[in-house]
mmCIF file of C-alpha atoms in Angstrom:
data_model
loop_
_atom_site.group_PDB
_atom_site.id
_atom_site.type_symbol
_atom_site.label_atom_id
_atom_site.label_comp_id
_atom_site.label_asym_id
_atom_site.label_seq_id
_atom_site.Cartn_x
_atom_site.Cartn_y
_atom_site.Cartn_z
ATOM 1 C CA UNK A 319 35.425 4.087 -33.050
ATOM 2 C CA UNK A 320 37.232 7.466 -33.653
ATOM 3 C CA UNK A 321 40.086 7.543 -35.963
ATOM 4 C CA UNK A 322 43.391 7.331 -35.521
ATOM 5 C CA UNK A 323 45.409 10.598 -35.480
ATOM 6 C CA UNK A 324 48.503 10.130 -36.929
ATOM 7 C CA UNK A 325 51.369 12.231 -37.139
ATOM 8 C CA UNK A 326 53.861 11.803 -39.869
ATOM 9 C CA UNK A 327 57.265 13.830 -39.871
ATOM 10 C CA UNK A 328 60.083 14.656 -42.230
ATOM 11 C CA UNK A 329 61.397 18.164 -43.360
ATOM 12 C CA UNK A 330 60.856 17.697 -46.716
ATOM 13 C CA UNK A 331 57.475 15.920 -47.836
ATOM 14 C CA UNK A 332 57.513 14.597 -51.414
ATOM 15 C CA UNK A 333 60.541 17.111 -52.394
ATOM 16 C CA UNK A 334 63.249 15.462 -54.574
ATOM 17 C CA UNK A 335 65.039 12.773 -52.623
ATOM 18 C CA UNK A 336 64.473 8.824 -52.063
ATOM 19 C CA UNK A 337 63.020 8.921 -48.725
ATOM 20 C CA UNK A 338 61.252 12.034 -48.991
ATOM 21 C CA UNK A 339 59.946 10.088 -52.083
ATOM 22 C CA UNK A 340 59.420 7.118 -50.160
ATOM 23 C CA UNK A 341 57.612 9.327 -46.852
ATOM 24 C CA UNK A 342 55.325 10.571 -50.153
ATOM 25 C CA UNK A 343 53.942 7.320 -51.607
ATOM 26 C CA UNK A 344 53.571 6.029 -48.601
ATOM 27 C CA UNK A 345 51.551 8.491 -46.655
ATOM 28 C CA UNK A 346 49.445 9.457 -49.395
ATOM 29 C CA UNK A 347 47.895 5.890 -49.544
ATOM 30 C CA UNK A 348 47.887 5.471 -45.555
ATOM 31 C CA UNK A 349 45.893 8.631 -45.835
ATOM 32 C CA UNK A 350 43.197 6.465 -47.711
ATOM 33 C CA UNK A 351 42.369 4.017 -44.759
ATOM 34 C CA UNK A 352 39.236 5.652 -43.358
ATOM 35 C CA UNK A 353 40.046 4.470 -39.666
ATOM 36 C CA UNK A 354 43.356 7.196 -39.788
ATOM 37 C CA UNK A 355 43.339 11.386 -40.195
ATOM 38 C CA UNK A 356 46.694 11.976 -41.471
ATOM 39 C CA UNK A 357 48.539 14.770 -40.220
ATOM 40 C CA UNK A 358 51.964 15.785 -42.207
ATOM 41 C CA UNK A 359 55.075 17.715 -40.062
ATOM 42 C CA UNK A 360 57.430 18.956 -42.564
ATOM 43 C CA UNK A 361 59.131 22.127 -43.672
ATOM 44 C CA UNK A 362 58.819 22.209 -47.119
ATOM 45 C CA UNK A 363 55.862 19.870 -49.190
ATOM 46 C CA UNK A 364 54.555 18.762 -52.494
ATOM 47 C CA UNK A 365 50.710 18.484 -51.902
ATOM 48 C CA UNK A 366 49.498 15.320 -53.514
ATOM 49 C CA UNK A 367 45.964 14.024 -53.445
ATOM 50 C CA UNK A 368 45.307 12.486 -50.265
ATOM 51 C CA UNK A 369 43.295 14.373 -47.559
ATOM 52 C CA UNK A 370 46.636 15.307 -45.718
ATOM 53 C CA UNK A 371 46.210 17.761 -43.056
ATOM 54 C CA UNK A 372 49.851 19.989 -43.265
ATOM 55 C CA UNK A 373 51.654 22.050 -40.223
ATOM 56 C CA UNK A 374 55.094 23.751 -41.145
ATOM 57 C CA UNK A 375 57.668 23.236 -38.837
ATOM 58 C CA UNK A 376 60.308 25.768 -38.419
ATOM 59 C CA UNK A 377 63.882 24.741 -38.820
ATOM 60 C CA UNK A 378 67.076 27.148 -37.920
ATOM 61 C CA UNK A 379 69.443 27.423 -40.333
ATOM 62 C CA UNK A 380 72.483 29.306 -38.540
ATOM 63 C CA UNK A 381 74.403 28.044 -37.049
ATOM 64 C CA UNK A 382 74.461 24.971 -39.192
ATOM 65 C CA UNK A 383 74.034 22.614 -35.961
ATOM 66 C CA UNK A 384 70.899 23.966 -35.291
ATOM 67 C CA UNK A 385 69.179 22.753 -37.591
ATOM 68 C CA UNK A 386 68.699 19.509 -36.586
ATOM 69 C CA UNK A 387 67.970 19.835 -32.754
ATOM 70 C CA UNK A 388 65.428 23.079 -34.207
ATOM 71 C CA UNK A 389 63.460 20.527 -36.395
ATOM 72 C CA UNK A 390 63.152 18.355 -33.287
ATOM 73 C CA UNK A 391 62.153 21.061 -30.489
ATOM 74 C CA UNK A 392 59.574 22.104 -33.253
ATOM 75 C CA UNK A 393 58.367 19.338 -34.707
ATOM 76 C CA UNK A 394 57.842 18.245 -30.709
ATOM 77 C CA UNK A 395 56.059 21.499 -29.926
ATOM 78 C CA UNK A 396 53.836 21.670 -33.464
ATOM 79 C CA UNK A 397 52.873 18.162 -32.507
ATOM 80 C CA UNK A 398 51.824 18.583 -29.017
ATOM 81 C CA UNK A 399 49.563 21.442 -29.758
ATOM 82 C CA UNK A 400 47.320 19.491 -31.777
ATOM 83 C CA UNK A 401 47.974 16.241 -30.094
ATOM 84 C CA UNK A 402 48.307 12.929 -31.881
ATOM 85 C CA UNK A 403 47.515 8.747 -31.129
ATOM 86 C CA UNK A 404 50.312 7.812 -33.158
ATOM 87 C CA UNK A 405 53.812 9.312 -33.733
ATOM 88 C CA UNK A 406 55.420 8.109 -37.120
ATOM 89 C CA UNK A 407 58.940 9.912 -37.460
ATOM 90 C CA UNK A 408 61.137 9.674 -40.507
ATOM 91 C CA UNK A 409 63.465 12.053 -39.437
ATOM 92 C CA UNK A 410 65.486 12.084 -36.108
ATOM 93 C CA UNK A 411 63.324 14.008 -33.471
ATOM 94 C CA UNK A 412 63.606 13.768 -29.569
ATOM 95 C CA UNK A 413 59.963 11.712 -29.392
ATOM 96 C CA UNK A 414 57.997 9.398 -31.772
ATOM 97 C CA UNK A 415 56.063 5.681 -31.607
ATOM 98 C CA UNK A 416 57.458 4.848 -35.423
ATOM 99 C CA UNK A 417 60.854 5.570 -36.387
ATOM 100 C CA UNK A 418 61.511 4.554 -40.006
ATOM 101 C CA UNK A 419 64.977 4.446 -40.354
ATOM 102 C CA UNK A 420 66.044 5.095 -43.851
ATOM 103 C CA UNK A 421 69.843 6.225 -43.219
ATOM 104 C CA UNK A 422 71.817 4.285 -41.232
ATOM 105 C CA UNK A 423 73.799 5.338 -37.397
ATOM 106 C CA UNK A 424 74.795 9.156 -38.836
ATOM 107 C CA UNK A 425 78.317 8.414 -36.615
ATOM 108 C CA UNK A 426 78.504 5.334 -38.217
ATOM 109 C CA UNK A 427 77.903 7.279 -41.654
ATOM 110 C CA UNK A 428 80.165 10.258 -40.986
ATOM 111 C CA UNK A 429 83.223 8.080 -39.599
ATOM 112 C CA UNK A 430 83.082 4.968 -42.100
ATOM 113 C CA UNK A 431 81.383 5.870 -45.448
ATOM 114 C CA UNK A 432 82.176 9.137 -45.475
ATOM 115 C CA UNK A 433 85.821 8.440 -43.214
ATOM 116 C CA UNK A 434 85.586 12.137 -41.573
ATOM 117 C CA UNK A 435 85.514 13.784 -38.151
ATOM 118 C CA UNK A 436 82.348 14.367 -36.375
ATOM 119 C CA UNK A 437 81.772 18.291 -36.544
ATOM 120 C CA UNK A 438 79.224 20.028 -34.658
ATOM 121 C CA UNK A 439 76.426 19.602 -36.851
ATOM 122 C CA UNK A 440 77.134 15.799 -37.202
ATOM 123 C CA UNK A 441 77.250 15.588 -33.051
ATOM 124 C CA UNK A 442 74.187 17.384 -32.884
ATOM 125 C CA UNK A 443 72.513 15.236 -35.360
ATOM 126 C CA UNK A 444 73.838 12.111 -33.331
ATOM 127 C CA UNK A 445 72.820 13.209 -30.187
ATOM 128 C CA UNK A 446 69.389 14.192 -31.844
ATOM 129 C CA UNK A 447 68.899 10.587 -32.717
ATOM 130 C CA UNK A 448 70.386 8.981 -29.623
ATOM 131 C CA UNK A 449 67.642 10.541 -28.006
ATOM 132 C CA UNK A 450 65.143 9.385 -29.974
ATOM 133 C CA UNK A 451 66.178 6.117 -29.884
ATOM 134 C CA UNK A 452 66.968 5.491 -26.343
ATOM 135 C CA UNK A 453 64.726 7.804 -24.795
ATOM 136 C CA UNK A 454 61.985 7.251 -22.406
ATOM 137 C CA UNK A 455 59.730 7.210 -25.821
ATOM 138 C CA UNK A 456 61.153 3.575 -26.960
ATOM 139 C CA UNK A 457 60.104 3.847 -30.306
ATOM 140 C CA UNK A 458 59.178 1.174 -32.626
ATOM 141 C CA UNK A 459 61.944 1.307 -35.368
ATOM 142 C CA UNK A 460 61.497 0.219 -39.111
ATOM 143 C CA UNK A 461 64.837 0.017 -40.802
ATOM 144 C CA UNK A 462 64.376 0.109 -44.517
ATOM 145 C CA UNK A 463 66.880 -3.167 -44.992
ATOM 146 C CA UNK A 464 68.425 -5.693 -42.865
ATOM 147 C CA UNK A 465 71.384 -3.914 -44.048
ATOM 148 C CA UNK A 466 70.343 -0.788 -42.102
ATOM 149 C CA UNK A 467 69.769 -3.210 -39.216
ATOM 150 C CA UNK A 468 72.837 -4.513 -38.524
ATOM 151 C CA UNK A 469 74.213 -1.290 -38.383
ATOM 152 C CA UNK A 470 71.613 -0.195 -36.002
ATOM 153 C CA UNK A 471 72.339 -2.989 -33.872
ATOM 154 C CA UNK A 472 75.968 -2.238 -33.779
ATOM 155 C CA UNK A 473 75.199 1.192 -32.035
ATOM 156 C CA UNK A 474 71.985 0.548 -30.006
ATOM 157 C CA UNK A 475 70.823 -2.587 -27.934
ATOM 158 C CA UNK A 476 67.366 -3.129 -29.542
ATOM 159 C CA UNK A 477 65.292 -6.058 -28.553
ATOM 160 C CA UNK A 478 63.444 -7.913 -31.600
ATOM 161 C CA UNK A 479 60.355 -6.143 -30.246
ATOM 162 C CA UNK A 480 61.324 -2.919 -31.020
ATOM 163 C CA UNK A 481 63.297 -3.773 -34.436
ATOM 164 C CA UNK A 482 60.739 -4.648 -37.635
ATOM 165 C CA UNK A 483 62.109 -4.124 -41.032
ATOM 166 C CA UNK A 484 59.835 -2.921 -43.962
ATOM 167 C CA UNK A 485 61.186 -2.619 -47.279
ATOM 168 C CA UNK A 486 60.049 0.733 -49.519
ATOM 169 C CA UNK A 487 57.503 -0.210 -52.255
ATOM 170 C CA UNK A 488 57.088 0.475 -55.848
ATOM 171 C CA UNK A 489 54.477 1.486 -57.674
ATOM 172 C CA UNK A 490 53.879 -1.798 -60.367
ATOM 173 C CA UNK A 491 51.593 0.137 -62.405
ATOM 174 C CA UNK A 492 54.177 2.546 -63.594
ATOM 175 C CA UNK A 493 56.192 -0.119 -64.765
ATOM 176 C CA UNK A 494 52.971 -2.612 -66.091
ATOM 177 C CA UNK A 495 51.179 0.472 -68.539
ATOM 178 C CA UNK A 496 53.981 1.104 -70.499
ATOM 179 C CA UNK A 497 53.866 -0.434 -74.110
ATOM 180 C CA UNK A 498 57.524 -2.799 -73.492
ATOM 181 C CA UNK A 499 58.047 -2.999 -76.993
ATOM 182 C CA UNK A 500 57.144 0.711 -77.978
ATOM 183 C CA UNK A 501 59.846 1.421 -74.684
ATOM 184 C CA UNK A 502 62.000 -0.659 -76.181
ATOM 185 C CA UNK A 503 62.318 0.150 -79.768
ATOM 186 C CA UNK A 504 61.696 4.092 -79.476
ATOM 187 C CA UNK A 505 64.726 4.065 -76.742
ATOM 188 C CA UNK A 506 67.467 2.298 -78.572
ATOM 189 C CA UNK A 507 66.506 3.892 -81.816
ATOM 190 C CA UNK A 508 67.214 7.196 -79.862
ATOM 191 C CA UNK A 509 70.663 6.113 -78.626
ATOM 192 C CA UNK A 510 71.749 4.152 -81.606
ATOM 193 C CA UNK A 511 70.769 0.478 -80.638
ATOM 194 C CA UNK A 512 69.947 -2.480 -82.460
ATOM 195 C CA UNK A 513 66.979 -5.043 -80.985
ATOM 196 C CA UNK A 514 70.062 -7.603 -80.579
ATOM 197 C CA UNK A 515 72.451 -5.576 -78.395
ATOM 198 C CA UNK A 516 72.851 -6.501 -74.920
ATOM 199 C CA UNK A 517 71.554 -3.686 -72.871
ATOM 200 C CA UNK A 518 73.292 -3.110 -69.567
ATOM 201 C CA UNK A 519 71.337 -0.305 -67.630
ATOM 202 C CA UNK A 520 72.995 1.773 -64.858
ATOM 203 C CA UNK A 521 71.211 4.331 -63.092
ATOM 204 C CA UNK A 522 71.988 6.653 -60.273
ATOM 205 C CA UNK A 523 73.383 10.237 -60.215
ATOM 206 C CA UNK A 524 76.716 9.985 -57.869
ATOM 207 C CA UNK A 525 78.627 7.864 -60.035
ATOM 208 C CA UNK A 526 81.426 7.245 -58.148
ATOM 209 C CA UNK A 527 79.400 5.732 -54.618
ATOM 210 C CA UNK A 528 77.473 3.748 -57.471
ATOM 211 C CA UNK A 529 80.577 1.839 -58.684
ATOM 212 C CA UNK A 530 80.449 3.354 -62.320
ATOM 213 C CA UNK A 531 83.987 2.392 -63.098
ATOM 214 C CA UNK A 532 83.752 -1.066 -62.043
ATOM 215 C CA UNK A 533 80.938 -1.428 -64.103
ATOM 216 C CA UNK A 534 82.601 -0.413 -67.204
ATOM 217 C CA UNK A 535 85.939 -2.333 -66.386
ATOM 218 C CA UNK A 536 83.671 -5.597 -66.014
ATOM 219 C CA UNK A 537 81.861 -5.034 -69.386
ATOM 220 C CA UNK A 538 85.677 -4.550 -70.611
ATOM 221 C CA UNK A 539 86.844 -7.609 -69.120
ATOM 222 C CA UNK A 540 83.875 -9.547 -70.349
ATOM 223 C CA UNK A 541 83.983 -8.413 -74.280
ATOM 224 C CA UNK A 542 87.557 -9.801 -73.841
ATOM 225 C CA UNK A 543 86.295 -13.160 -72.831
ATOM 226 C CA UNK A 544 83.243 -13.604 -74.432
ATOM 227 C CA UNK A 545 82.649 -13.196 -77.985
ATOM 228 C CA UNK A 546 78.668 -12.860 -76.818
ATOM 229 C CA UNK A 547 79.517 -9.497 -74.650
ATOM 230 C CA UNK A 548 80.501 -7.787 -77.558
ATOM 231 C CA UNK A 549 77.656 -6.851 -78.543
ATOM 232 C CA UNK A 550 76.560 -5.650 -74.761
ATOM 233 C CA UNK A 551 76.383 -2.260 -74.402
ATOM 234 C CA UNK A 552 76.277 0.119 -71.232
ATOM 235 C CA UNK A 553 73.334 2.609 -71.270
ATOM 236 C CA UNK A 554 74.283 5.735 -68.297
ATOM 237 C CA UNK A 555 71.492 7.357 -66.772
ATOM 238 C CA UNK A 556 72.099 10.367 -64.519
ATOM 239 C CA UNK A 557 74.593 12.532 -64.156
ATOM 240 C CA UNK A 558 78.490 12.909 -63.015
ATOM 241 C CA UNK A 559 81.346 12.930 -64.200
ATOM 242 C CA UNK A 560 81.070 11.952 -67.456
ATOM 243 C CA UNK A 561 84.110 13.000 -69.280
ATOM 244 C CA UNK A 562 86.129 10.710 -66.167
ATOM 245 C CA UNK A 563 84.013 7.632 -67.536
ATOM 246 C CA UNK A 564 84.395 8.251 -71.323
ATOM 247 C CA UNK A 565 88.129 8.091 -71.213
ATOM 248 C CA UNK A 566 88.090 4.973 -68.719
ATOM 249 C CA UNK A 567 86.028 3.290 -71.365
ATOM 250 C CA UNK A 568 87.821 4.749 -74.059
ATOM 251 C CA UNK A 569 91.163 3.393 -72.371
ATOM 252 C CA UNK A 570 89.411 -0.126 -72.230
ATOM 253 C CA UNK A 571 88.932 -0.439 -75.631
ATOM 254 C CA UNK A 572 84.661 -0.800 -75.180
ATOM 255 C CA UNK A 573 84.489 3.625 -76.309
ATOM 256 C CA UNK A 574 82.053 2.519 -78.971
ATOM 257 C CA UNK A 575 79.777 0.093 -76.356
ATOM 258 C CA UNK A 576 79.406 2.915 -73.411
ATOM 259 C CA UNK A 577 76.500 5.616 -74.062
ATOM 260 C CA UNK A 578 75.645 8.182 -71.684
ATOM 261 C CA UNK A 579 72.139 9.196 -72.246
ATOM 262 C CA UNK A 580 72.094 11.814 -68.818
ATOM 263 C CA UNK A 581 69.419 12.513 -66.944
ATOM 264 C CA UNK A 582 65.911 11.376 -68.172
ATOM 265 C CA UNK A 583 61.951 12.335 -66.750
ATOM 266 C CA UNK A 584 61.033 8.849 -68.216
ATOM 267 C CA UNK A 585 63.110 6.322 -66.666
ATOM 268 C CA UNK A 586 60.408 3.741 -66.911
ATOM 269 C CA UNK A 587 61.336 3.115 -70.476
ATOM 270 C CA UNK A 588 64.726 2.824 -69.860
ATOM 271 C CA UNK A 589 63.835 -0.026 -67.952
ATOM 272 C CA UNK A 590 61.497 -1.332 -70.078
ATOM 273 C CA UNK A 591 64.175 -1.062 -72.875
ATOM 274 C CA UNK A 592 67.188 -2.463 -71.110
ATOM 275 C CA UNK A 593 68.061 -6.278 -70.402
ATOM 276 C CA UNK A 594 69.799 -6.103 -66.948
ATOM 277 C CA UNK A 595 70.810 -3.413 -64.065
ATOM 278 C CA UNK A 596 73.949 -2.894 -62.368
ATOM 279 C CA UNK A 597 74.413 -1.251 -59.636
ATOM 280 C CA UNK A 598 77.142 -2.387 -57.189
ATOM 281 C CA UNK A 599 77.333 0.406 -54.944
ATOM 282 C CA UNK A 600 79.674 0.946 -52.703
ATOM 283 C CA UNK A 601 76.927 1.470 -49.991
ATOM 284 C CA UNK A 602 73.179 2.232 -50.504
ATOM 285 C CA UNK A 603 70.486 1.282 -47.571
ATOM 286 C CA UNK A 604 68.056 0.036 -49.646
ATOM 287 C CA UNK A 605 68.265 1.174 -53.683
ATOM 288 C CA UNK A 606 64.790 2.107 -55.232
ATOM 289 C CA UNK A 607 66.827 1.654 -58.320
ATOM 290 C CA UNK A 608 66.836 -2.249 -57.962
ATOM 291 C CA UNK A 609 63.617 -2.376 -56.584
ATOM 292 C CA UNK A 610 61.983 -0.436 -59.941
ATOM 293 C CA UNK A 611 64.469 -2.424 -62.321
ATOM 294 C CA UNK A 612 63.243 -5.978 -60.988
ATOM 295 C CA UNK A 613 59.591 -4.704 -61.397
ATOM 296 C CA UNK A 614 60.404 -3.898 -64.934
ATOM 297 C CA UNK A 615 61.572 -7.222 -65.451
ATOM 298 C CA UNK A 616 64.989 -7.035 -65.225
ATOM 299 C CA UNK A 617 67.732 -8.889 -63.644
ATOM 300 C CA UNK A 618 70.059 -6.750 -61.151
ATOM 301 C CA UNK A 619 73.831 -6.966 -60.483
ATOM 302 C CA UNK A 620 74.588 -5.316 -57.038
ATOM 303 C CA UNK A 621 76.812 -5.247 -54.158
ATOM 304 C CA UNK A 622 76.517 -7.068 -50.705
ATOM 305 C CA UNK A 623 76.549 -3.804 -49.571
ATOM 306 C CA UNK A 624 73.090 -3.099 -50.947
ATOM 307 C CA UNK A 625 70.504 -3.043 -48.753
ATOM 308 C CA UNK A 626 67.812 -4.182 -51.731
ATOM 309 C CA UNK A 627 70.063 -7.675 -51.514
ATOM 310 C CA UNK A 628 66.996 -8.746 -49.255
ATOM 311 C CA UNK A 629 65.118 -9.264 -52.323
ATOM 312 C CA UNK A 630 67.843 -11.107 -54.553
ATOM 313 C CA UNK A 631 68.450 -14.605 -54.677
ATOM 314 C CA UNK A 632 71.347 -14.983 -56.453
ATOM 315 C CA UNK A 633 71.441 -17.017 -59.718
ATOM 316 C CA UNK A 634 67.774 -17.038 -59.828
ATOM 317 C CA UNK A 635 66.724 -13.078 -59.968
ATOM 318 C CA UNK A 636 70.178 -11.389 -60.253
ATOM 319 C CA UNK A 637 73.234 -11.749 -58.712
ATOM 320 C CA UNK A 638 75.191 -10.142 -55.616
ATOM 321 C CA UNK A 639 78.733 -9.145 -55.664
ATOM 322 C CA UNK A 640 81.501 -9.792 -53.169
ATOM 323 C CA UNK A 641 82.145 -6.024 -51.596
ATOM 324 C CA UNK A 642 85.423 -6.555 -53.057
ATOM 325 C CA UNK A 643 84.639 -7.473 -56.214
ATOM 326 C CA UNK A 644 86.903 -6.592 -59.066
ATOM 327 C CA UNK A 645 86.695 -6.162 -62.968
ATOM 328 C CA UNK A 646 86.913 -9.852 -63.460
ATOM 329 C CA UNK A 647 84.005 -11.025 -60.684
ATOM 330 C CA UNK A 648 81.542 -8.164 -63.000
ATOM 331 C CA UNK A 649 82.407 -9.579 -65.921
ATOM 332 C CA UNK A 650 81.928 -13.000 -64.808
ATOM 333 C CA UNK A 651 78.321 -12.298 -64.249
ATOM 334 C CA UNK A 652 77.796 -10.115 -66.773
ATOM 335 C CA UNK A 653 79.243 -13.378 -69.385
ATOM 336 C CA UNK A 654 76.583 -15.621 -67.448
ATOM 337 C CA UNK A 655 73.941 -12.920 -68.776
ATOM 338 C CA UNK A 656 75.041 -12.539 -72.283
ATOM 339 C CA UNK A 657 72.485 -15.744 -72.708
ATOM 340 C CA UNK A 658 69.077 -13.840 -73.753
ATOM 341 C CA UNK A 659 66.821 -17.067 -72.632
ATOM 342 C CA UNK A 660 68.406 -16.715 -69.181
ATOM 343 C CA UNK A 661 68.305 -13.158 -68.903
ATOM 344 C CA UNK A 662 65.000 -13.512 -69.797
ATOM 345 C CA UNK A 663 64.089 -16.249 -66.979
ATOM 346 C CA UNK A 664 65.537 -14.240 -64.197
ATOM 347 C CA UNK A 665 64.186 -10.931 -65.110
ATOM 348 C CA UNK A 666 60.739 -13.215 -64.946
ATOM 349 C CA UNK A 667 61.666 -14.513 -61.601
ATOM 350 C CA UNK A 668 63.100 -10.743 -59.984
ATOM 351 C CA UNK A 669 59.377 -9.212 -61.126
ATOM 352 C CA UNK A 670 57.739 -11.792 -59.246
ATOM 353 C CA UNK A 671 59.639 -10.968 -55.998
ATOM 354 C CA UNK A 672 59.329 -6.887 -57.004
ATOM 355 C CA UNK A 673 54.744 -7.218 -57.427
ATOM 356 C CA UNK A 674 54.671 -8.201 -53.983
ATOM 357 C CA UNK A 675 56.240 -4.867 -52.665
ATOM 358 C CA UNK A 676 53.619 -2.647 -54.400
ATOM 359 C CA UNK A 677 52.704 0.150 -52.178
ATOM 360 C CA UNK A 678 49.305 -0.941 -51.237
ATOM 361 C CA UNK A 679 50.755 -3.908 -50.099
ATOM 362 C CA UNK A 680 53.116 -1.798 -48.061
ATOM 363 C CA UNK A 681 50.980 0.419 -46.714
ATOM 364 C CA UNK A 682 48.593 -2.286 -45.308
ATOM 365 C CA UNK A 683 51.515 -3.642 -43.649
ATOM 366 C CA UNK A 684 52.259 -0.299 -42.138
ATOM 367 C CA UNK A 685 48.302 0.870 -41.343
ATOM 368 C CA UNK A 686 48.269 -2.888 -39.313
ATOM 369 C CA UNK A 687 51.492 -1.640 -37.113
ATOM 370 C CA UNK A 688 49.180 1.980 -36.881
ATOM 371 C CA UNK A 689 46.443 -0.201 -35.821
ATOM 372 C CA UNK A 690 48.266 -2.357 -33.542
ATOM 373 C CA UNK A 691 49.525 0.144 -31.456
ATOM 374 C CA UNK A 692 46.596 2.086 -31.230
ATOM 375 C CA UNK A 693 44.964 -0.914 -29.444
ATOM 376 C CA UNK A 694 47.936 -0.757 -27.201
ATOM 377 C CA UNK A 695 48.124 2.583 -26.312
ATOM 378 C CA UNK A 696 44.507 2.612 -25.605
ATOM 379 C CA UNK A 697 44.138 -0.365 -23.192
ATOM 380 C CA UNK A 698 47.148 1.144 -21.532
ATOM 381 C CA UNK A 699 45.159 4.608 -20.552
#
């Protein structure tokens, strides 16, 4: 039987950014299945290993709201000259079969998270999607989290047969080859850390969506408290405003248990060196963050407004914050983790959950949807 052509599409292929990062890992093992030739539509790309089979798409610039209905008319137009079996968009364009949704509703975006006005570009984008969506295409669409979901179903009436939600992967090698306690003592040597300190890891570089602050005023809160969480400390990677968050910690009294180690090309032994995550975002449709930090063997703290809260269980893996949580709910949990043994127990229990979204698993998940609808599309001709 010939193979399946498959088109995959996203401006930016393997570029800095989670999904692009996400389109990357995935594709490039999809491209390994010997029953599918993949073909990449992007602007810009990172060639990886895979036989991927590239065509540049064109995108307008100026006027700003261009550029999304260019990238679709293109993309559209690049795709029909070669001609594909299967469709699989991760950006908004007028016609796909897959749409992996990685966002959420960009009105939804631009009027609640962001609490702005629609301009141009943003109603172009919108009507971009709404296209795509409801169109005659009828696209299968793959939000990233039940998070992203619900907010899809809040703007378009999907039926259950055209909604399937599959989570990003990680890769479980990157976080398995490491030497832990080589990671472990080589990191806190470098930032002035005994092997008895409490590690608290936060990573992410917009500190303020992330929920640095509350962070910091739950570790305060919980030093108060707890005898134990004194000797907890707060390790910062990525960058902001850090000179905001030194004097919040500074006016907490916890200065001396904040470090802000910036931005890093070896996270993995951050991980590997810490004893918990936190990340309580204000919103964040999935969070590779938690997703690597449970594989590490760590126990996550995160908001309800996290789309990675699929995964938790909380009590048993990590835990998952009210979105209203305060100073006093953080350091709450962070008190019911000063215990190492129980730490320990739920950092074993999140990297079982985290092994069984390695991306091979993921993309056999995917290549059986690519499959699937091949057999459909060809008993329907």
């Amino acid at each position: 039987m010939a193979k399946l052509k498959i088109a995959v599409v996203i401006p930016r292929y393997g570029l800095i950014g989670g999904a692009e990062t996400v389109v990357f890992e995935l594709t490039e093992r999809l491209a390994g299945f010997e029953d599918f030739e993949i073909h990449v539509f992007a602007n810009r790309w990172r060639c990886g290993q895979a036989p991927v089979t590239f065509h540049r798409v064109p995108v307008i610039g100026f006027p700003r709201w261009l550029g999304p209905v260019s990238f679709a008319l293109f993309a559209r137009r690049r795709i029909r000259s070669i001609g594909c079996d299967i469709i699989h968009s991760h950006e908004r364009i007028f016609e796909m079969d897959l749409f992996t949704f990685h966002g959420i509703p960009h009105a939804t975006w631009i009027r609640e998270a962001r609490q702005k006005r629609l301009s141009l570009f943003d109603r172009a984008t919108a009507r971009v999607e709404q296209k795509g969506i409801s169109g005659a295409g009828a696209p299968l669409i793959l939000p990233v989290s039940n998070l992203v979901r619900d907010e899809l179903l809040k703007v378009y009436d999907l039926p259950d047969s055209r909604i399937q939600v599959v989570h990003p992967g990680v890769s479980v090698r990157r976080f398995s080859d490491p030497d832990r306690t080589g990671c472990r003592s080589e990191i806190r040597k470098l930032h002035g850390l005994t092997p008895e300190d409490g590690v608290v890891l936060f990573v992410g570089m917009n500190f303020e969506i992330k929920r640095l602050d509350l962070v910091i005023g739950g570790l305060a809160e919980a030093s108060r408290n707890s005898p134990d969480c004194r000797r907890m400390k707060l390790l910062v990677v990525g960058r902001g405003n850090t000179e905001k968050y030194r004097k919040l910690a500074q006016e907490l009294g916890i200065a001396e248990q904040v470090i802000f180690a910036g931005v890093t090309r070896e996270v993995e032994k951050y991980y590997l060196a810490a004893d918990i995550l936190a990340m309580p975002s204000h919103f964040d449709t999935f969070g590779l963050v938690v997703l690597e930090a449970m594989v590490a063997g760590l126990p996550v703290i995160i908001s309800e407004k996290v789309g990675a809260k699929d995964l938790i269980k909380s009590g048993q893996n990590g835990f998952v914050l009210s979105d209203s949580a305060d100073a006093s709910e953080m350091g709450a949990v962070l008190a019911a983790l000063a215990d190492p043994d129980k730490r320990h127990q739920m950092g074993k229990n999140a990297r079982k959950i985290a092994v069984k979204c390695d991306w091979d698993h993921v993309a056999s998940q995917v290549a059986e949807i690519y499959r699937r609808l091949g057999r459909e599309k060809r008993i329907s001709k």
